Amino acid sequence: MKLYNLKDHQEQVNFAQAIKLGLGNKQGLFFPNQIPKISSKTLLKILDMNFIERSSKILSMFIGDEIQEQKLYQSVKNAFSCSIPKIVYVEENIACFELFHGPTLAFKDFGARFMAQILSYLNHQNEVMTILTATSGDTGAAVAHAFYKMKNVRVIILYPQGKISEYQEKLFCTLGKNITTIAVNGSFDECQKLVKQAFNDQELKIEIGLNSANSINISRLLAQICYYFEAFSLISTQQQKKIIIAVPCGNFGNLTAGLLAKSIGLPIESFIAATNANDTVPRFLETGQWSPNNTISTLSNAMDISQPNNWPRVEELFKINNWNLKDLGFGRVSDNETIKTLKKLDHLGYISEPHAAVAYRLLKKSVQKDEFGLFLGTAHPAKFKQSVENILKKIIILPKTLEERNHLPLLSHKMKPDFNKLRQFLLKK
Ligand SMILES: *Cc1c(COP(=O)(O)O)cnc(C)c1O
């Protein structure tokens, strides 16, 4: 597999380099040189396969001979077996595609676990690696659990203090061992900026063997392509004819993966990019102006991002496919509307959480009778227990994974959003 840097097309790397580097020169994102294409005949064939088999097939089309097929299959199996997605119907032509049945109850398990598998496979020399990542809530848990107790890997996770849910925090800040968590007194965007600064610091990068596990890492995006195919395999041929998928967006990694699935040949009619009040992309699509505001805290906190990192990849996908950005559905949903929507879903017999509700709201507005709408269920409602209980006046039962961690003490360090402090911390440890 060959990839190029979106900010410097001269910089070309293979898959192993892209996954290890995370970002290229000038903090540019890596993008596949070639998107594999499948015929409708092949599509039918792979839709017949089971999730693990099919996913491994799709990933090998991208990665090629850099990873042996059998090894890749094993990695995919280790990464995905515990997170099989489900479709749950909410209305006749609308369903939630639930991606939160993995160990940390969010779709981020797919990308994080696949990345961990591949990194450990590629680390032939058993070099010591530092995974540094910023989280708006769910990445932290997914990455921490994916790398927990892995040999020669230490994981440092930055998150905005007080801006993630109590249960999100419990999931990954109680692990210890090779997992270090830092509560930053600032926003997610500031955490993300610190991570980028660290990656720009060549000396630091080499000294501690720096790697990122953010959704900027191409391995995570590739893993996420696979479940769009799974969604397709779970619906009727009638429903497949006109399928609209609403994606709750923060860093726009999930949407990028969906667009990649479409580029390969999965016939998705259209996508809706759904944001909360942090609506840099919706405003950009309306006005053509890219003007991020300060990040606002909302109920759907994992989407409280005003500088979405993956957007250049979305633009690139539209460009190389000759698609028109005007065909991308979009919208923003306020917290008030999110609350109303959660209540409405509850009336329909479906208990959801704020992120999926944002996507459902926009999907409901746009889906026609002859279309089939899917909204992505990106996290389990229990991760947002307090807000969901307050809104629905119902008790949400904690799944076992959360119950187990709930009584453990938080082990996080605290830090100001100051790069020099972070640098010292990383070198000292
Ligand atoms: C991370 C996250 C999102 C946003 O996904 P992106 O790929 O960053 O756009 C949405 N919902 C939940 C629950 C998340 O954890």
Short mmCIF file of C-alpha atoms and ligand atoms in Angstrom, two decimals:
data_model
loop_
_atom_site.label_atom_id
_atom_site.label_comp_id
_atom_site.label_asym_id
_atom_site.label_seq_id
_atom_site.Cartn_x
_atom_site.Cartn_y
_atom_site.Cartn_z
CA MET A 1 0.00 0.00 0.00
CA LYS A 2 1.25 3.48 -0.88
CA LEU A 3 0.02 6.68 0.67
CA TYR A 4 0.75 10.34 0.04
CA ASN A 5 0.76 13.34 2.32
CA LEU A 6 -2.16 15.67 1.57
CA LYS A 7 0.02 18.70 2.31
CA ASP A 8 3.10 17.50 0.47
CA HIS A 9 2.32 15.10 -2.35
CA GLN A 10 6.05 14.36 -2.72
CA GLU A 11 6.05 12.55 0.60
CA GLN A 12 5.08 8.96 -0.13
CA VAL A 13 5.03 6.22 2.46
CA ASN A 14 3.93 2.61 2.78
CA PHE A 15 1.29 1.36 5.21
CA ALA A 16 3.76 0.47 7.97
CA GLN A 17 5.31 3.94 7.80
CA ALA A 18 1.94 5.69 7.71
CA ILE A 19 0.69 3.86 10.76
CA LYS A 20 3.92 4.49 12.68
CA LEU A 21 4.25 8.13 11.68
CA GLY A 22 0.59 9.06 12.16
CA LEU A 23 1.12 12.41 10.43
CA GLY A 24 3.49 13.44 7.68
CA ASN A 25 5.49 16.65 7.01
CA LYS A 26 3.73 19.91 7.86
CA GLN A 27 1.31 17.82 9.92
CA GLY A 28 -0.25 16.57 6.70
CA LEU A 29 -2.59 13.58 6.67
CA PHE A 30 -1.79 10.42 4.76
CA PHE A 31 -4.16 9.35 2.02
CA PRO A 32 -4.17 6.15 -0.09
CA ASN A 33 -2.57 6.52 -3.53
CA GLN A 34 -5.08 4.13 -4.91
CA ILE A 35 -8.54 3.22 -3.73
CA PRO A 36 -9.36 -0.39 -4.57
CA LYS A 37 -12.53 -0.86 -6.62
CA ILE A 38 -14.89 -3.79 -6.53
CA SER A 39 -17.38 -4.87 -9.19
CA SER A 40 -21.02 -5.46 -8.29
CA LYS A 41 -20.36 -9.18 -8.68
CA THR A 42 -17.53 -9.09 -6.14
CA LEU A 43 -19.71 -6.98 -3.90
CA LEU A 44 -22.38 -9.69 -3.79
CA LYS A 45 -19.72 -12.25 -3.03
CA ILE A 46 -18.18 -10.39 -0.14
CA LEU A 47 -21.55 -9.39 1.30
CA ASP A 48 -22.17 -13.11 1.72
CA MET A 49 -19.11 -13.55 3.92
CA ASN A 50 -19.16 -13.20 7.69
CA PHE A 51 -18.01 -9.96 9.31
CA ILE A 52 -14.47 -11.09 10.14
CA GLU A 53 -13.81 -12.80 6.83
CA ARG A 54 -15.21 -9.89 4.80
CA SER A 55 -13.40 -7.24 6.84
CA SER A 56 -10.11 -9.01 6.43
CA LYS A 57 -10.73 -9.20 2.68
CA ILE A 58 -11.50 -5.47 2.41
CA LEU A 59 -8.45 -4.52 4.47
CA SER A 60 -6.18 -6.73 2.40
CA MET A 61 -7.39 -4.97 -0.76
CA PHE A 62 -5.96 -1.76 0.69
CA ILE A 63 -2.92 -3.05 2.49
CA GLY A 64 -1.78 -5.52 -0.17
CA ASP A 65 1.24 -7.71 0.43
CA GLU A 66 2.65 -5.64 3.27
CA ILE A 67 0.87 -7.93 5.69
CA GLN A 68 0.41 -11.61 4.99
CA GLU A 69 -3.25 -12.53 4.47
CA GLN A 70 -3.36 -15.06 7.26
CA LYS A 71 -1.74 -12.63 9.70
CA LEU A 72 -4.17 -9.94 8.70
CA TYR A 73 -7.10 -12.27 9.22
CA GLN A 74 -5.85 -13.08 12.72
CA SER A 75 -5.42 -9.39 13.56
CA VAL A 76 -8.92 -8.58 12.33
CA LYS A 77 -10.33 -11.47 14.31
CA ASN A 78 -8.57 -10.35 17.49
CA ALA A 79 -9.69 -6.78 16.93
CA PHE A 80 -13.32 -7.23 15.86
CA SER A 81 -14.67 -10.49 17.34
CA CYS A 82 -15.74 -8.85 20.55
CA SER A 83 -17.56 -5.93 18.88
CA ILE A 84 -20.00 -7.35 16.31
CA PRO A 85 -22.39 -4.51 15.28
CA LYS A 86 -26.19 -4.80 15.20
CA ILE A 87 -29.10 -3.19 13.42
CA VAL A 88 -32.06 -2.15 15.56
CA TYR A 89 -35.20 -0.86 13.85
CA VAL A 90 -36.68 2.31 15.24
CA GLU A 91 -39.26 2.93 12.51
CA GLU A 92 -40.22 1.01 9.41
CA ASN A 93 -37.57 2.61 7.21
CA ILE A 94 -35.17 3.89 9.86
CA ALA A 95 -32.79 1.88 11.98
CA CYS A 96 -29.86 2.46 14.29
CA PHE A 97 -26.66 0.72 13.33
CA GLU A 98 -25.25 0.01 16.76
CA LEU A 99 -21.47 0.08 16.84
CA PHE A 100 -21.10 0.05 20.59
CA HIS A 101 -20.98 -3.61 21.55
CA GLY A 102 -17.20 -3.71 22.04
CA PRO A 103 -15.14 -3.59 25.24
CA THR A 104 -15.41 0.18 25.72
CA LEU A 105 -18.94 0.58 24.42
CA ALA A 106 -18.20 2.93 21.51
CA PHE A 107 -17.42 2.52 17.81
CA LYS A 108 -13.86 3.62 18.53
CA ASP A 109 -13.08 0.06 19.62
CA PHE A 110 -12.91 -1.00 15.96
CA GLY A 111 -10.19 1.42 14.94
CA ALA A 112 -8.23 1.37 18.16
CA ARG A 113 -8.13 -2.41 18.46
CA PHE A 114 -7.16 -2.92 14.85
CA MET A 115 -4.41 -0.34 15.15
CA ALA A 116 -3.07 -1.99 18.30
CA GLN A 117 -2.98 -5.38 16.59
CA ILE A 118 -1.16 -4.04 13.55
CA LEU A 119 1.34 -1.99 15.53
CA SER A 120 2.29 -4.94 17.67
CA TYR A 121 2.60 -7.08 14.56
CA LEU A 122 4.85 -4.52 12.87
CA ASN A 123 7.04 -4.02 15.90
CA HIS A 124 9.50 -6.76 14.99
CA GLN A 125 12.39 -5.26 16.90
CA ASN A 126 10.40 -4.88 20.10
CA GLU A 127 11.20 -1.19 20.21
CA VAL A 128 9.71 0.86 22.99
CA MET A 129 6.81 2.95 21.72
CA THR A 130 4.87 5.83 23.20
CA ILE A 131 1.30 6.24 22.01
CA LEU A 132 0.24 9.83 22.58
CA THR A 133 -3.35 10.68 21.87
CA ALA A 134 -6.01 13.25 22.65
CA THR A 135 -9.58 12.25 23.35
CA SER A 136 -12.90 14.02 23.40
CA GLY A 137 -14.25 11.11 25.43
CA ASP A 138 -14.34 7.73 23.73
CA THR A 139 -11.02 7.41 21.91
CA GLY A 140 -9.18 7.40 25.22
CA ALA A 141 -11.01 4.37 26.52
CA ALA A 142 -10.80 2.48 23.24
CA VAL A 143 -7.06 3.13 22.85
CA ALA A 144 -6.29 2.43 26.50
CA HIS A 145 -8.08 -0.90 26.46
CA ALA A 146 -6.68 -1.88 23.08
CA PHE A 147 -3.07 -1.38 24.28
CA TYR A 148 -3.52 -2.28 27.95
CA LYS A 149 -0.65 -4.45 29.21
CA MET A 150 0.87 -4.66 25.74
CA LYS A 151 4.63 -5.21 25.87
CA ASN A 152 6.94 -2.26 25.01
CA VAL A 153 4.06 0.17 24.61
CA ARG A 154 3.26 3.04 26.90
CA VAL A 155 0.13 5.03 26.32
CA ILE A 156 -0.39 8.68 27.28
CA ILE A 157 -3.88 10.08 26.88
CA LEU A 158 -4.82 13.75 27.11
CA TYR A 159 -8.42 14.76 27.72
CA PRO A 160 -10.20 18.01 28.56
CA GLN A 161 -10.74 18.04 32.31
CA GLY A 162 -14.40 18.09 33.33
CA LYS A 163 -15.56 17.93 29.72
CA ILE A 164 -16.06 14.21 29.37
CA SER A 165 -18.71 12.15 31.13
CA GLU A 166 -17.99 10.59 34.50
CA TYR A 167 -18.37 7.10 33.06
CA GLN A 168 -16.21 7.81 30.05
CA GLU A 169 -13.50 8.91 32.47
CA LYS A 170 -13.90 5.85 34.69
CA LEU A 171 -13.42 3.54 31.75
CA PHE A 172 -9.85 4.55 31.00
CA CYS A 173 -8.47 6.63 33.87
CA THR A 174 -8.59 3.73 36.31
CA LEU A 175 -6.39 1.26 34.44
CA GLY A 176 -2.84 2.20 35.47
CA LYS A 177 0.04 -0.09 34.39
CA ASN A 178 1.18 1.10 30.91
CA ILE A 179 -1.70 3.59 30.63
CA THR A 180 -1.13 7.19 31.80
CA THR A 181 -3.96 9.71 31.63
CA ILE A 182 -3.67 13.49 31.81
CA ALA A 183 -6.61 15.78 32.54
CA VAL A 184 -5.81 19.00 30.68
CA ASN A 185 -7.27 22.23 31.92
CA GLY A 186 -8.63 23.24 28.49
CA SER A 187 -10.72 22.10 25.53
CA PHE A 188 -10.34 19.04 23.31
CA ASP A 189 -8.95 21.24 20.55
CA GLU A 190 -6.20 22.35 22.92
CA CYS A 191 -5.41 18.72 23.74
CA GLN A 192 -5.27 17.94 20.06
CA LYS A 193 -2.95 20.88 19.50
CA LEU A 194 -0.56 19.62 22.19
CA VAL A 195 -0.43 16.26 20.47
CA LYS A 196 0.33 17.92 17.15
CA GLN A 197 3.09 19.99 18.74
CA ALA A 198 4.64 16.84 20.15
CA PHE A 199 4.63 15.29 16.69
CA ASN A 200 6.34 18.35 15.27
CA ASP A 201 9.15 18.00 17.78
CA GLN A 202 11.62 15.72 15.98
CA GLU A 203 13.92 15.31 18.96
CA LEU A 204 11.09 14.27 21.26
CA LYS A 205 9.61 12.02 18.62
CA ILE A 206 12.78 9.98 18.28
CA GLU A 207 13.66 10.01 21.96
CA ILE A 208 10.42 8.42 23.10
CA GLY A 209 9.33 6.56 19.93
CA LEU A 210 6.23 8.66 19.49
CA ASN A 211 3.12 7.37 17.79
CA SER A 212 -0.43 8.65 17.63
CA ALA A 213 -3.65 6.72 17.84
CA ASN A 214 -6.03 9.53 16.94
CA SER A 215 -8.48 9.10 14.12
CA ILE A 216 -5.82 10.81 12.01
CA ASN A 217 -4.08 7.43 11.97
CA ILE A 218 -4.96 5.75 8.70
CA SER A 219 -5.21 2.29 10.26
CA ARG A 220 -8.18 3.38 12.32
CA LEU A 221 -10.03 4.71 9.32
CA LEU A 222 -9.40 1.60 7.28
CA ALA A 223 -10.81 -0.56 10.07
CA GLN A 224 -13.96 1.54 10.17
CA ILE A 225 -14.69 1.00 6.48
CA CYS A 226 -15.54 -2.61 7.30
CA TYR A 227 -18.66 -2.01 9.34
CA TYR A 228 -20.34 -0.03 6.57
CA PHE A 229 -20.22 -3.23 4.53
CA GLU A 230 -21.61 -5.12 7.50
CA ALA A 231 -24.55 -2.70 7.69
CA PHE A 232 -25.25 -3.36 4.05
CA SER A 233 -25.14 -7.12 4.54
CA LEU A 234 -27.73 -6.90 7.31
CA ILE A 235 -30.51 -5.16 5.33
CA SER A 236 -32.80 -6.34 2.56
CA THR A 237 -31.99 -5.87 -1.14
CA GLN A 238 -34.94 -3.46 -1.30
CA GLN A 239 -33.44 -1.36 1.49
CA GLN A 240 -30.02 -1.50 -0.16
CA LYS A 241 -31.35 0.31 -3.20
CA LYS A 242 -31.53 3.73 -1.59
CA ILE A 243 -29.70 3.94 1.66
CA ILE A 244 -28.99 7.19 3.49
CA ILE A 245 -26.53 7.08 6.36
CA ALA A 246 -26.43 9.79 9.01
CA VAL A 247 -23.11 10.02 10.82
CA PRO A 248 -22.66 11.92 14.10
CA CYS A 249 -19.46 13.84 13.40
CA GLY A 250 -16.68 15.22 15.57
CA ASN A 251 -13.30 14.74 13.96
CA PHE A 252 -14.98 13.38 10.80
CA GLY A 253 -13.12 10.07 10.86
CA ASN A 254 -16.27 7.98 10.81
CA LEU A 255 -17.66 9.89 7.84
CA THR A 256 -14.32 9.56 6.03
CA ALA A 257 -14.50 5.78 6.49
CA GLY A 258 -18.05 5.72 5.11
CA LEU A 259 -17.00 7.73 2.08
CA LEU A 260 -14.07 5.36 1.56
CA ALA A 261 -16.55 2.44 1.61
CA LYS A 262 -18.57 4.22 -1.05
CA SER A 263 -15.44 4.93 -3.11
CA ILE A 264 -14.61 1.22 -3.19
CA GLY A 265 -18.02 0.44 -4.57
CA LEU A 266 -20.50 0.11 -1.73
CA PRO A 267 -23.58 1.76 -3.26
CA ILE A 268 -24.56 4.13 -0.49
CA GLU A 269 -26.97 6.73 -1.89
CA SER A 270 -25.88 9.56 0.37
CA PHE A 271 -24.46 10.60 3.70
CA ILE A 272 -25.54 13.17 6.22
CA ALA A 273 -22.78 14.81 8.26
CA ALA A 274 -24.46 15.60 11.56
CA THR A 275 -22.86 17.93 14.09
CA ASN A 276 -23.90 19.57 17.32
CA ALA A 277 -23.51 23.32 17.90
CA ASN A 278 -19.82 22.94 16.98
CA ASP A 279 -20.74 23.42 13.37
CA THR A 280 -17.58 24.45 11.53
CA VAL A 281 -18.37 22.05 8.68
CA PRO A 282 -22.08 22.91 8.24
CA ARG A 283 -21.15 26.61 8.14
CA PHE A 284 -18.39 25.85 5.66
CA LEU A 285 -20.80 23.98 3.41
CA GLU A 286 -23.27 26.88 3.59
CA THR A 287 -20.88 29.77 3.12
CA GLY A 288 -17.63 28.40 1.74
CA GLN A 289 -15.82 29.99 4.68
CA TRP A 290 -13.71 27.85 7.00
CA SER A 291 -13.98 29.74 10.28
CA PRO A 292 -13.84 27.60 13.42
CA ASN A 293 -15.39 29.18 16.51
CA ASN A 294 -14.37 28.43 20.06
CA THR A 295 -15.46 24.96 21.08
CA ILE A 296 -18.75 24.82 22.96
CA SER A 297 -19.58 22.11 25.52
CA THR A 298 -22.70 20.16 24.55
CA LEU A 299 -24.56 16.99 25.54
CA SER A 300 -22.84 15.12 22.72
CA ASN A 301 -19.41 15.86 24.13
CA ALA A 302 -17.45 13.46 21.89
CA MET A 303 -18.43 15.78 19.03
CA ASP A 304 -17.32 18.98 20.75
CA ILE A 305 -14.67 19.68 18.14
CA SER A 306 -14.44 22.84 16.12
CA GLN A 307 -11.36 22.00 14.08
CA PRO A 308 -12.15 18.60 12.65
CA ASN A 309 -8.88 16.98 11.65
CA ASN A 310 -10.17 14.62 9.00
CA TRP A 311 -11.94 17.20 6.88
CA PRO A 312 -9.10 17.43 4.28
CA ARG A 313 -9.56 13.71 3.67
CA VAL A 314 -13.28 14.20 3.07
CA GLU A 315 -12.50 16.92 0.52
CA GLU A 316 -9.91 14.72 -1.16
CA LEU A 317 -12.42 11.88 -1.49
CA PHE A 318 -14.94 14.16 -3.16
CA LYS A 319 -12.26 15.46 -5.47
CA ILE A 320 -10.83 12.15 -6.64
CA ASN A 321 -14.28 10.60 -7.12
CA ASN A 322 -15.62 13.64 -8.96
CA TRP A 323 -18.42 13.91 -6.44
CA ASN A 324 -20.02 17.22 -5.66
CA LEU A 325 -19.79 18.51 -2.10
CA LYS A 326 -23.29 19.88 -2.63
CA ASP A 327 -24.54 16.29 -2.47
CA LEU A 328 -23.28 15.82 1.06
CA GLY A 329 -26.16 16.15 3.51
CA PHE A 330 -25.37 18.13 6.64
CA GLY A 331 -26.85 19.95 9.58
CA ARG A 332 -26.37 20.85 13.21
CA VAL A 333 -28.59 19.98 16.14
CA SER A 334 -28.81 22.04 19.32
CA ASP A 335 -28.88 20.51 22.80
CA ASN A 336 -32.57 21.43 23.06
CA GLU A 337 -33.40 19.53 19.92
CA THR A 338 -31.21 16.65 21.08
CA ILE A 339 -33.24 16.40 24.29
CA LYS A 340 -36.52 16.41 22.35
CA THR A 341 -35.17 13.79 19.98
CA LEU A 342 -34.06 11.49 22.80
CA LYS A 343 -37.59 11.68 24.21
CA LYS A 344 -39.07 10.98 20.83
CA LEU A 345 -36.85 7.95 20.33
CA ASP A 346 -37.84 6.73 23.78
CA HIS A 347 -41.51 7.02 22.69
CA LEU A 348 -40.66 4.87 19.72
CA GLY A 349 -39.32 2.31 22.17
CA TYR A 350 -35.63 3.04 21.66
CA ILE A 351 -33.33 4.34 24.36
CA SER A 352 -30.49 6.22 22.71
CA GLU A 353 -27.84 8.74 23.74
CA PRO A 354 -27.02 12.28 22.59
CA HIS A 355 -24.59 11.51 19.71
CA ALA A 356 -26.84 9.06 17.89
CA ALA A 357 -29.81 11.34 18.58
CA VAL A 358 -28.11 14.18 16.69
CA ALA A 359 -27.78 11.90 13.66
CA TYR A 360 -31.33 10.54 13.95
CA ARG A 361 -32.77 14.05 14.10
CA LEU A 362 -31.24 15.07 10.76
CA LEU A 363 -31.94 11.70 9.16
CA LYS A 364 -35.61 11.88 10.12
CA LYS A 365 -35.88 15.32 8.53
CA SER A 366 -34.51 14.19 5.20
CA VAL A 367 -35.33 10.52 4.63
CA GLN A 368 -38.11 9.88 2.09
CA LYS A 369 -40.67 7.06 2.07
CA ASP A 370 -38.87 5.12 -0.66
CA GLU A 371 -35.52 5.45 1.10
CA PHE A 372 -33.95 3.54 3.94
CA GLY A 373 -32.23 5.52 6.66
CA LEU A 374 -29.51 4.37 9.02
CA PHE A 375 -28.11 6.47 11.83
CA LEU A 376 -24.92 5.32 13.48
CA GLY A 377 -25.13 4.41 17.15
CA THR A 378 -21.65 5.46 18.15
CA ALA A 379 -21.81 4.85 21.91
CA HIS A 380 -23.82 2.92 24.47
CA PRO A 381 -26.39 5.07 26.36
CA ALA A 382 -24.84 3.99 29.67
CA LYS A 383 -21.73 6.02 28.85
CA PHE A 384 -23.95 9.07 29.19
CA LYS A 385 -25.95 7.66 32.06
CA GLN A 386 -26.46 10.92 33.92
CA SER A 387 -27.68 13.03 31.05
CA VAL A 388 -29.82 10.26 29.55
CA GLU A 389 -31.41 9.52 32.94
CA ASN A 390 -32.10 13.19 33.54
CA ILE A 391 -33.75 13.56 30.18
CA LEU A 392 -35.75 10.34 30.07
CA LYS A 393 -36.43 9.98 33.81
CA LYS A 394 -35.48 6.34 33.51
CA ILE A 395 -32.76 4.27 35.07
CA ILE A 396 -30.05 3.14 32.67
CA ILE A 397 -28.46 -0.08 33.81
CA LEU A 398 -24.67 -0.14 33.63
CA PRO A 399 -23.21 -2.88 31.47
CA LYS A 400 -20.68 -5.09 33.24
CA THR A 401 -17.60 -3.38 31.76
CA LEU A 402 -18.67 -0.07 33.29
CA GLU A 403 -19.95 -1.49 36.56
CA GLU A 404 -16.55 -3.10 37.16
CA ARG A 405 -14.61 0.14 36.80
CA ASN A 406 -17.09 2.42 38.45
CA HIS A 407 -15.81 2.08 42.01
CA LEU A 408 -12.10 2.35 41.11
CA PRO A 409 -10.13 5.55 41.87
CA LEU A 410 -9.15 7.94 39.04
CA LEU A 411 -5.39 7.88 38.41
CA SER A 412 -5.14 10.94 36.12
CA HIS A 413 -2.43 13.58 36.31
CA LYS A 414 -3.44 17.21 35.87
CA MET A 415 -1.82 19.68 33.49
CA LYS A 416 -2.24 23.12 31.95
CA PRO A 417 -2.40 23.21 28.13
CA ASP A 418 1.29 24.06 27.97
CA PHE A 419 3.50 22.17 25.56
CA ASN A 420 6.69 22.59 27.58
CA LYS A 421 5.03 20.97 30.59
CA LEU A 422 3.91 18.06 28.45
CA ARG A 423 7.34 17.72 26.89
CA GLN A 424 9.03 17.52 30.29
CA PHE A 425 6.48 15.00 31.44
CA LEU A 426 7.04 12.77 28.41
CA LEU A 427 10.83 12.86 28.73
CA LYS A 428 10.86 12.34 32.46
CA LYS A 429 8.75 9.19 32.55
C1 LIG B 1 -15.73 10.02 18.51
C2 LIG B 1 -17.21 10.03 18.55
C3 LIG B 1 -17.96 10.64 17.56
C4 LIG B 1 -17.34 11.41 16.42
O1 LIG B 1 -16.68 10.57 15.53
P1 LIG B 1 -15.58 11.18 14.50
O2 LIG B 1 -15.06 10.01 13.78
O3 LIG B 1 -14.56 11.86 15.34
O4 LIG B 1 -16.32 12.14 13.63
C5 LIG B 1 -19.34 10.53 17.61
N1 LIG B 1 -19.94 9.89 18.63
C6 LIG B 1 -19.25 9.30 19.62
C7 LIG B 1 -19.99 8.64 20.72
C8 LIG B 1 -17.86 9.34 19.62
O5 LIG B 1 -17.18 8.76 20.60
#
